[in-house]
Coordinates of C-alpha atoms in Angstrom, one line a residue:
X201 CA 249.0 51.8 172.8
X202 CA 248.4 55.6 173.1
X203 CA 250.4 57.9 170.9
X204 CA 251.5 59.8 174.0
X205 CA 254.9 59.0 175.5
X206 CA 254.4 56.3 178.1
X207 CA 254.2 57.4 181.7
X208 CA 253.5 54.8 184.4
X209 CA 253.5 55.2 188.2
X210 CA 253.8 53.2 191.4
X211 CA 251.7 54.8 194.1
X212 CA 252.0 52.9 197.5
X213 CA 250.4 54.0 200.7
X214 CA 252.9 54.3 203.6
X215 CA 250.7 52.4 206.0
X216 CA 253.0 49.3 206.0
X217 CA 256.1 47.9 204.4
X218 CA 256.3 47.1 200.7
X219 CA 254.8 43.6 200.3
X220 CA 255.1 41.0 197.5
X221 CA 252.0 42.2 195.6
X222 CA 253.1 45.8 195.7
X223 CA 256.6 45.0 194.6
X224 CA 255.2 43.1 191.6
X225 CA 253.0 46.1 190.7
X226 CA 256.0 48.4 190.9
X227 CA 258.0 46.1 188.7
X228 CA 255.4 45.7 186.0
X229 CA 254.9 49.5 185.8
X230 CA 258.7 50.0 185.7
X231 CA 259.1 47.4 182.9
X232 CA 256.3 48.8 180.9
X233 CA 257.7 52.3 181.0
X234 CA 261.2 51.3 180.2
X235 CA 260.1 48.9 177.4
X236 CA 258.5 51.8 175.6
X237 CA 261.1 54.5 176.4
X238 CA 258.8 56.2 178.9
X239 CA 259.0 57.5 182.5
X240 CA 258.3 55.8 185.7
X241 CA 256.9 58.0 188.5
X242 CA 256.9 57.3 192.3
X243 CA 254.0 58.8 194.2
X244 CA 253.4 58.3 197.9
X245 CA 249.7 58.3 198.7
X246 CA 249.8 59.5 202.3
X247 CA 246.4 61.1 202.8
X248 CA 245.5 58.6 205.5
X249 CA 247.1 60.6 208.3
X250 CA 246.0 58.3 211.1
X251 CA 247.8 55.3 209.6
X252 CA 250.7 56.8 207.8
X253 CA 254.2 55.9 209.0
X254 CA 257.4 57.7 208.2
X255 CA 259.3 54.4 208.8
X256 CA 257.1 52.6 206.3
X257 CA 257.6 55.4 203.7
X258 CA 261.4 55.1 204.0
X259 CA 261.2 51.3 203.9
X260 CA 259.2 51.4 200.7
X261 CA 261.9 53.7 199.1
X262 CA 264.6 51.4 200.3
X263 CA 262.9 48.3 198.9
X264 CA 262.5 49.9 195.5
X265 CA 266.1 50.9 195.4
X266 CA 267.1 47.3 196.5
X267 CA 265.1 46.0 193.5
X268 CA 266.9 48.4 191.2
X269 CA 263.7 50.2 190.2
X270 CA 265.0 53.7 189.9
X271 CA 262.1 56.2 189.4
X272 CA 262.4 59.1 187.0
X273 CA 260.2 61.5 188.9
X274 CA 259.2 61.9 192.5
X275 CA 258.6 60.8 195.1
X276 CA 255.5 63.0 195.1
X277 CA 253.6 63.1 198.4
X278 CA 249.9 63.6 198.2
X279 CA 249.8 65.3 201.6
X280 CA 251.8 68.1 200.1
X281 CA 249.3 68.6 197.2
X282 CA 246.1 69.4 199.0
X283 CA 245.7 72.8 197.3
X284 CA 245.7 71.0 193.9
X285 CA 242.9 68.6 194.9
X286 CA 240.9 71.5 196.3
X287 CA 241.2 73.4 193.1
X288 CA 239.8 70.5 191.1
X289 CA 237.0 69.9 193.6
X290 CA 236.0 73.6 193.3
X291 CA 236.0 73.3 189.5
X292 CA 233.6 70.3 189.7
X293 CA 231.4 72.3 192.2
X294 CA 231.2 75.3 190.0
X295 CA 230.2 73.1 187.0
X296 CA 227.6 71.2 189.2
X297 CA 229.4 68.0 188.7
X298 CA 229.9 67.7 192.5
X299 CA 228.0 69.1 195.5
X300 CA 228.3 69.7 199.2
X301 CA 226.7 67.1 201.4
X302 CA 225.7 68.1 205.0
X303 CA 224.2 64.8 206.0
X304 CA 225.4 63.7 209.4
X305 CA 227.1 60.4 210.2
X306 CA 224.0 59.4 212.3
X307 CA 221.6 59.9 209.4
X308 CA 223.8 57.9 207.0
X309 CA 224.2 55.1 209.4
X310 CA 220.5 54.9 210.1
X311 CA 220.0 54.5 206.3
X312 CA 222.6 51.8 206.0
X313 CA 221.1 49.9 209.0
X314 CA 217.7 50.0 207.3
X315 CA 219.1 48.6 204.1
X316 CA 221.0 45.9 205.9
X317 CA 217.7 44.9 207.6
X318 CA 216.0 44.7 204.2
X319 CA 219.0 42.9 202.7
X320 CA 219.2 45.5 200.0
X321 CA 222.0 47.6 198.4
X322 CA 222.6 50.9 200.1
X323 CA 223.5 54.0 198.1
X324 CA 223.4 57.6 199.2
X325 CA 219.9 59.0 198.6
X326 CA 221.2 62.3 197.2
X327 CA 219.3 64.4 199.7
X328 CA 221.8 67.2 199.4
X329 CA 222.0 67.0 195.6
X330 CA 219.0 69.3 195.2
X331 CA 220.3 72.0 197.5
X332 CA 220.7 75.3 195.6
X333 CA 224.1 76.8 195.5
X334 CA 223.2 79.8 197.6
X335 CA 221.9 77.7 200.5
X336 CA 224.8 75.2 200.2
X337 CA 227.4 78.0 200.3
X338 CA 225.7 79.8 203.2
X339 CA 225.7 76.6 205.3
X340 CA 229.3 76.0 204.5
X341 CA 230.3 79.6 205.4
X342 CA 228.4 79.3 208.7
X343 CA 230.8 76.5 209.7
X344 CA 228.5 73.5 209.2
X345 CA 230.4 70.4 208.4
X346 CA 230.2 68.9 205.0
X347 CA 231.8 66.6 202.5
X348 CA 231.9 67.0 198.7
X349 CA 230.3 64.3 196.7
X350 CA 230.7 63.5 193.0
X351 CA 227.5 63.6 191.0
X352 CA 227.1 60.4 189.1
X353 CA 225.5 60.9 185.7
X354 CA 222.0 59.5 185.4
X355 CA 221.9 56.3 183.3
X356 CA 224.6 55.2 181.0
X357 CA 227.7 53.1 181.7
X358 CA 231.4 53.3 182.1
X359 CA 233.4 51.1 179.7
X360 CA 237.1 50.6 179.2
X361 CA 239.4 48.1 177.5
X362 CA 241.6 46.5 180.1
X363 CA 245.0 45.2 179.1
X364 CA 244.4 41.9 180.9
X365 CA 240.6 41.3 180.9
X366 CA 239.5 43.0 177.7
X367 CA 236.4 45.3 177.6
X368 CA 234.8 45.8 181.1
X369 CA 231.5 47.6 181.6
X370 CA 229.9 49.2 184.7
X371 CA 226.4 50.6 184.9
X372 CA 226.2 54.1 186.5
X373 CA 223.1 53.2 188.4
X374 CA 225.1 50.7 190.6
X375 CA 227.4 53.6 191.7
X376 CA 226.4 56.1 194.3
X377 CA 227.5 59.7 194.6
X378 CA 230.9 58.9 196.2
X379 CA 232.8 61.4 198.4
X380 CA 235.7 63.2 196.8
X381 CA 236.6 65.6 199.7
X382 CA 236.1 64.5 203.3
X383 CA 234.9 66.8 206.1
X384 CA 238.5 67.4 207.2
X385 CA 239.4 68.7 203.8
X386 CA 241.4 65.6 202.8
X387 CA 240.7 64.1 199.4
X388 CA 239.5 60.5 199.1
X389 CA 241.6 57.9 197.4
X390 CA 239.8 57.8 194.0
X391 CA 239.7 61.6 193.6
X392 CA 243.3 62.2 194.5
X393 CA 244.5 59.3 192.3
X394 CA 242.5 60.7 189.3
X395 CA 243.7 64.2 189.8
X396 CA 247.4 63.1 190.2
X397 CA 247.3 60.8 187.2
X398 CA 246.1 63.7 185.1
X399 CA 248.5 66.2 186.5
X400 CA 251.4 63.9 186.2
X401 CA 250.6 62.8 182.7
X402 CA 250.2 59.1 183.5
X403 CA 249.3 57.2 180.4
X404 CA 249.1 53.6 181.7
X405 CA 248.2 52.1 185.1
X406 CA 249.0 48.5 185.9
X407 CA 247.7 47.3 189.3
X408 CA 246.1 44.4 191.0
X409 CA 242.6 43.4 190.0
X410 CA 241.3 44.3 193.5
X411 CA 241.3 47.8 192.1
X412 CA 238.9 47.1 189.2
X413 CA 236.0 48.5 191.2
X414 CA 237.8 51.8 191.6
X415 CA 238.4 52.2 187.9
X416 CA 234.8 53.4 186.9
X417 CA 234.9 56.0 189.6
X418 CA 238.2 57.3 188.4
X419 CA 237.1 57.3 184.8
X420 CA 234.0 59.3 185.7
X421 CA 236.2 61.9 187.3
X422 CA 238.4 62.1 184.2
X423 CA 235.3 62.5 182.1
X424 CA 233.9 65.2 184.4
X425 CA 237.2 67.1 184.2
X426 CA 237.3 66.8 180.5
X427 CA 240.7 65.2 180.4
X428 CA 242.1 62.0 178.8
X429 CA 242.2 59.0 181.0
X430 CA 245.1 56.5 181.2
X431 CA 244.8 52.9 180.0
X432 CA 244.4 50.2 182.6
X433 CA 245.7 46.7 183.2
X434 CA 244.4 44.8 186.2
X435 CA 246.6 41.7 186.9
X436 CA 245.2 38.9 189.0
X437 CA 246.1 38.7 192.7
X438 CA 249.0 36.6 194.1
X439 CA 247.9 33.6 196.1
X440 CA 249.5 31.6 198.8
X441 CA 250.1 27.8 198.5
X442 CA 246.6 27.2 199.8
X443 CA 245.2 29.2 196.9
X444 CA 243.9 32.0 199.1
X445 CA 245.0 35.6 198.9
X446 CA 248.7 36.0 199.9
X447 CA 248.8 37.4 203.4
X448 CA 250.8 37.4 206.6
X449 CA 249.5 34.0 207.6
X450 CA 251.4 32.6 204.6
X451 CA 254.7 33.8 206.1
X452 CA 256.6 37.0 205.5
X453 CA 255.2 39.2 202.8
X454 CA 257.3 42.3 203.3
X455 CA 259.9 42.6 200.6
X456 CA 262.4 43.8 203.3
X457 CA 262.2 40.4 205.0
X458 CA 263.4 38.7 201.9
X459 CA 266.4 41.0 201.6
X460 CA 267.3 40.3 205.2
X461 CA 266.8 36.6 204.7
X462 CA 269.5 36.6 202.1
X463 CA 267.6 36.7 198.8
X464 CA 269.3 38.8 196.1
X465 CA 267.6 41.4 193.9
X466 CA 268.3 39.5 190.7
X467 CA 266.3 36.5 191.9
X468 CA 263.5 38.5 193.4
X469 CA 263.0 40.6 190.3
X470 CA 263.1 37.5 188.0
X471 CA 260.6 35.6 190.1
X472 CA 258.2 38.4 190.7
X473 CA 258.1 39.1 187.0
X474 CA 256.8 35.6 186.4
X475 CA 254.0 36.0 188.9
X476 CA 251.4 37.1 186.4
X477 CA 253.6 37.4 183.2
X478 CA 255.5 35.0 181.0
X479 CA 257.5 35.2 177.8
X480 CA 256.7 31.8 176.3
X481 CA 255.7 29.5 179.2
X482 CA 259.1 27.9 179.2
X483 CA 261.8 30.6 179.6
X484 CA 262.5 31.0 183.3
X485 CA 265.6 33.1 183.8
X486 CA 265.9 36.8 183.0
X487 CA 268.0 39.7 184.0
X488 CA 266.3 43.1 184.5
X489 CA 267.6 44.3 181.2
X490 CA 266.2 41.2 179.5
X491 CA 262.8 41.7 181.1
X492 CA 262.7 45.2 179.8
X493 CA 263.5 44.0 176.3
X494 CA 261.0 41.1 176.3
X495 CA 258.2 42.7 178.3
X496 CA 254.8 42.9 176.6
X497 CA 251.3 43.5 178.0
X498 CA 250.0 40.8 175.7
X499 CA 251.7 38.2 177.9
X500 CA 249.9 39.0 181.2
X501 CA 248.2 36.0 182.7
X502 CA 244.5 36.0 183.5
X503 CA 244.6 33.5 186.4
X504 CA 246.1 34.2 189.8
X505 CA 249.7 33.3 190.4
X506 CA 250.8 31.2 193.4
X507 CA 253.7 32.4 195.4
X508 CA 256.1 29.6 196.4
X509 CA 259.1 30.5 198.5
X510 CA 260.8 27.2 197.6
X511 CA 260.7 28.3 193.9
X512 CA 262.1 31.7 194.9
X513 CA 265.0 29.9 196.7
X514 CA 265.6 27.9 193.5
X515 CA 265.8 31.2 191.5
X516 CA 268.1 32.6 194.2
X517 CA 270.5 29.7 194.1
X518 CA 270.5 29.6 190.3
X519 CA 271.3 33.3 190.0
X520 CA 274.1 33.0 192.6
X521 CA 275.6 30.1 190.6
X522 CA 275.8 32.1 187.4
X523 CA 277.2 35.2 189.0
X524 CA 280.9 36.2 188.4
X525 CA 282.7 35.2 191.6
X526 CA 283.7 38.8 192.4
X527 CA 280.1 40.0 192.3
X528 CA 278.9 37.0 194.3
X529 CA 281.6 37.4 197.0
X530 CA 280.9 41.1 197.4
X531 CA 277.2 40.4 198.0
X532 CA 278.1 37.7 200.5
X533 CA 280.6 40.1 202.3
X534 CA 278.2 43.0 202.5
X535 CA 275.4 40.7 203.6
X536 CA 277.5 39.1 206.4
X537 CA 278.6 42.5 207.7
X538 CA 275.0 43.9 207.7
X539 CA 272.8 40.9 208.7
X540 CA 274.9 38.2 210.4
X541 CA 276.3 39.9 213.5
X542 CA 276.7 36.5 215.2
X543 CA 279.2 35.5 212.5
X544 CA 282.6 35.9 214.2
X545 CA 285.1 37.4 211.8
X546 CA 288.6 37.9 213.1
X547 CA 290.1 41.2 212.0
X548 CA 292.8 39.6 209.9
X549 CA 290.1 37.7 207.8
X550 CA 287.8 40.8 207.4
X551 CA 288.9 41.3 203.8
X552 CA 286.9 41.2 200.6
X553 CA 289.6 39.2 198.8
X554 CA 289.6 36.6 201.5
X555 CA 285.7 36.5 201.3
X556 CA 286.1 35.9 197.6
X557 CA 288.2 32.8 198.1
X558 CA 285.8 31.5 200.8
X559 CA 282.7 32.2 198.6
X560 CA 284.5 30.3 195.7
X561 CA 284.9 27.1 197.8
X562 CA 281.3 27.4 198.9
X563 CA 280.5 27.0 195.3
X564 CA 276.9 26.1 194.3
X565 CA 275.8 25.3 197.8
X566 CA 274.6 28.8 198.6
X567 CA 270.8 29.0 198.3
X568 CA 270.8 32.2 200.3
X569 CA 273.5 34.7 201.1
X570 CA 273.3 33.8 204.8
X571 CA 274.2 30.1 204.1
X572 CA 277.8 31.2 204.2
X573 CA 277.5 31.1 208.0
X574 CA 276.4 27.4 208.0
X575 CA 278.9 26.3 205.4
X576 CA 282.0 28.4 206.2
X577 CA 281.8 30.2 209.6
X578 CA 285.0 28.4 210.6
X579 CA 286.9 30.1 207.8
X580 CA 286.6 33.5 209.5
X581 CA 287.9 32.7 213.0
X582 CA 290.5 30.5 214.6
X583 CA 289.0 30.8 218.0
X584 CA 286.6 27.9 218.4
X585 CA 286.3 24.7 220.3
X586 CA 285.3 21.2 219.1
X587 CA 281.8 20.2 220.2
X588 CA 281.6 17.4 222.7
X589 CA 279.3 15.4 220.4
X590 CA 281.8 15.5 217.6
X591 CA 284.6 14.3 219.8
X592 CA 282.4 11.5 221.2
X593 CA 281.6 10.3 217.7
X594 CA 285.3 10.2 216.8
X595 CA 286.2 8.3 219.9
X596 CA 283.3 5.9 219.4
X597 CA 284.2 5.2 215.8
X598 CA 288.0 5.0 216.1
X599 CA 289.0 5.1 219.8
X600 CA 290.7 8.1 221.3
X601 CA 294.3 7.0 220.9
X602 CA 293.9 5.7 217.4
X603 CA 292.1 8.9 216.3
X604 CA 294.7 11.1 217.9
X605 CA 297.6 9.1 216.3
X606 CA 295.8 9.3 212.9
X607 CA 295.4 13.1 213.1
X608 CA 299.1 13.6 214.1
X609 CA 300.3 11.3 211.2
X610 CA 298.1 13.3 208.9
X611 CA 299.7 16.5 210.1
X612 CA 303.1 15.1 209.4
X613 CA 302.2 14.1 205.9
X614 CA 300.6 17.4 205.1
X615 CA 303.6 19.3 206.5
X616 CA 305.8 17.5 204.0
X617 CA 303.6 18.1 201.0
X618 CA 305.6 20.2 198.5
X619 CA 302.8 21.7 196.3
X620 CA 300.1 22.8 198.7
X621 CA 297.2 22.5 196.2
X622 CA 293.8 20.8 196.6
X623 CA 294.7 18.2 194.0
X624 CA 298.1 17.3 195.5
X625 CA 296.7 17.3 199.1
X626 CA 293.9 14.9 198.0
X627 CA 296.4 12.7 196.1
X628 CA 298.7 12.4 199.1
X629 CA 296.0 11.4 201.5
X630 CA 294.5 8.9 199.1
X631 CA 297.8 7.1 199.0
X632 CA 298.6 7.5 202.7
X633 CA 298.7 4.5 205.1
X634 CA 297.3 5.8 208.4
X635 CA 296.0 3.6 211.1
X636 CA 294.4 1.3 208.6
X637 CA 291.8 3.9 207.9
X638 CA 290.3 4.2 204.4
X639 CA 290.2 7.5 202.5
X640 CA 286.6 8.4 203.5
X641 CA 287.4 8.0 207.2
X642 CA 290.5 10.1 206.9
X643 CA 288.5 12.8 205.1
X644 CA 286.0 12.7 208.0
X645 CA 288.8 13.3 210.5
X646 CA 290.2 16.0 208.4
X647 CA 286.9 17.7 208.0
X648 CA 286.2 17.5 211.7
X649 CA 289.5 19.1 212.5
X650 CA 289.3 21.9 210.0
X651 CA 285.6 22.8 210.4
X652 CA 284.5 21.5 213.8
X653 CA 281.5 20.0 212.0
X654 CA 280.6 17.1 209.8
X655 CA 279.5 19.1 206.7
X656 CA 281.6 21.6 204.8
X657 CA 282.6 22.6 201.3
X658 CA 285.2 20.5 199.6
X659 CA 287.7 19.8 202.4
X660 CA 290.8 20.0 200.2
X661 CA 289.7 23.4 198.9
X662 CA 289.0 24.4 202.5
X663 CA 292.6 23.3 203.6
X664 CA 294.1 25.1 200.6
X665 CA 292.2 28.3 201.5
X666 CA 293.0 28.1 205.2
X667 CA 296.7 27.6 204.3
X668 CA 299.2 25.1 205.6
X669 CA 299.9 26.7 209.0
X670 CA 296.2 27.2 210.0
X671 CA 295.3 23.7 208.8
X672 CA 298.2 22.0 210.7
X673 CA 297.3 23.9 213.9
X674 CA 293.7 22.7 213.7
X675 CA 294.6 19.1 213.0
X676 CA 296.9 19.0 216.0
X677 CA 294.4 20.9 218.2
X678 CA 291.7 18.3 217.5
X679 CA 294.1 15.5 218.4
X680 CA 294.9 17.1 221.7
X681 CA 291.2 17.8 222.4
X682 CA 290.3 14.1 221.8
X683 CA 292.9 13.0 224.2
X684 CA 291.8 15.5 226.9
X685 CA 288.1 14.6 226.3
X686 CA 288.9 10.8 226.6
X687 CA 290.7 11.3 229.8
X688 CA 287.7 13.1 231.5

């Protein structure tokens, strides 16, 4: 590691939402900075004016906040730093480490077409490299369009020690004189990145290995400017289940989608950290604080990680299980209010404490925050009817009259229970003699009446949470509904 204080950065382009790969890059840079007591910078690389989106930019910031990755500096926007890039480009021009190129798009395309026909490698032929400064400046001053190209040193190689892959070497003769300033005055990606990393004191860059080919260009720029370059770590890409690069065809890749789907940040951060890093190949569960403490660049993997949404669901359910009930219920409450508009919540049940009791009875069943709708929607409203198919099943299994009598007898017994607790309610019904029905059939009728469905959390916990009055009303209401349904 460098003696300098660690400074990392996350530098997304606002041309789309933050995806899984970008979120992992942000996380690794954040963990590395915090591990070594450094700073984490957020930079928005918005020089692609045709594709930038303000909505995407805001969504990226929102996703990072959701993950709990608080940046120390920024966000810095490249579009507001054009004078800085121009200053460094002029420095390179004055030192003959860059030059103006007046070649037209037509000329360059003709050259490329010729090389394609020959099956060869195309590189700019450096026609404008030999222009003397006076002619170059005169043509620029006359209004002739030009770009600024970086002058690749003749011969030699670029070498760097990658945190993941070890020493990598690139021969200069396979690189052409790449553009650093476009004809519209905007900087190109590699130039702006190098200038910003220098200006912002970035010491370490962790990114996907699809950026390996950019690194020699950036190192050449650092060398030409006479400044220290950061260290690099290029982590393997994330693949889909079919072992191809993760993309939209594998399903949602935007981090925002996972938030809306009911995943929690603790699970997302934990799982993302394990896509390309591990502590000991056996420890699975980490908090963000534990990841900071245990993080080490020596534990980066060298093979691509495979994203598995089922594994993420497993992490999500596991983290929800171990959460203190107050924290879990607040997450459920806030999620329901924001993302489940179809969940009908009567005003009198729109209360965090009540949500806490409902979340408690849902127990370990919640894989996603939204599962509260499937398991416990009936806890939040008293205005519902019993589905015809449920009533048909009860009538088929028991007969309408017998089922209605059983429900009313159950209501009488429950009304007389002294201690209205789950244990006492279960004990009373286990010992009850109702229409010659065994305990499991009584539980089915009870569950049907209280939840209007055949699956629910523990039914005696449900009854206790609903309370005596609401439970009795529902039992009697189902009895009446069965009689009416039978008569039709």
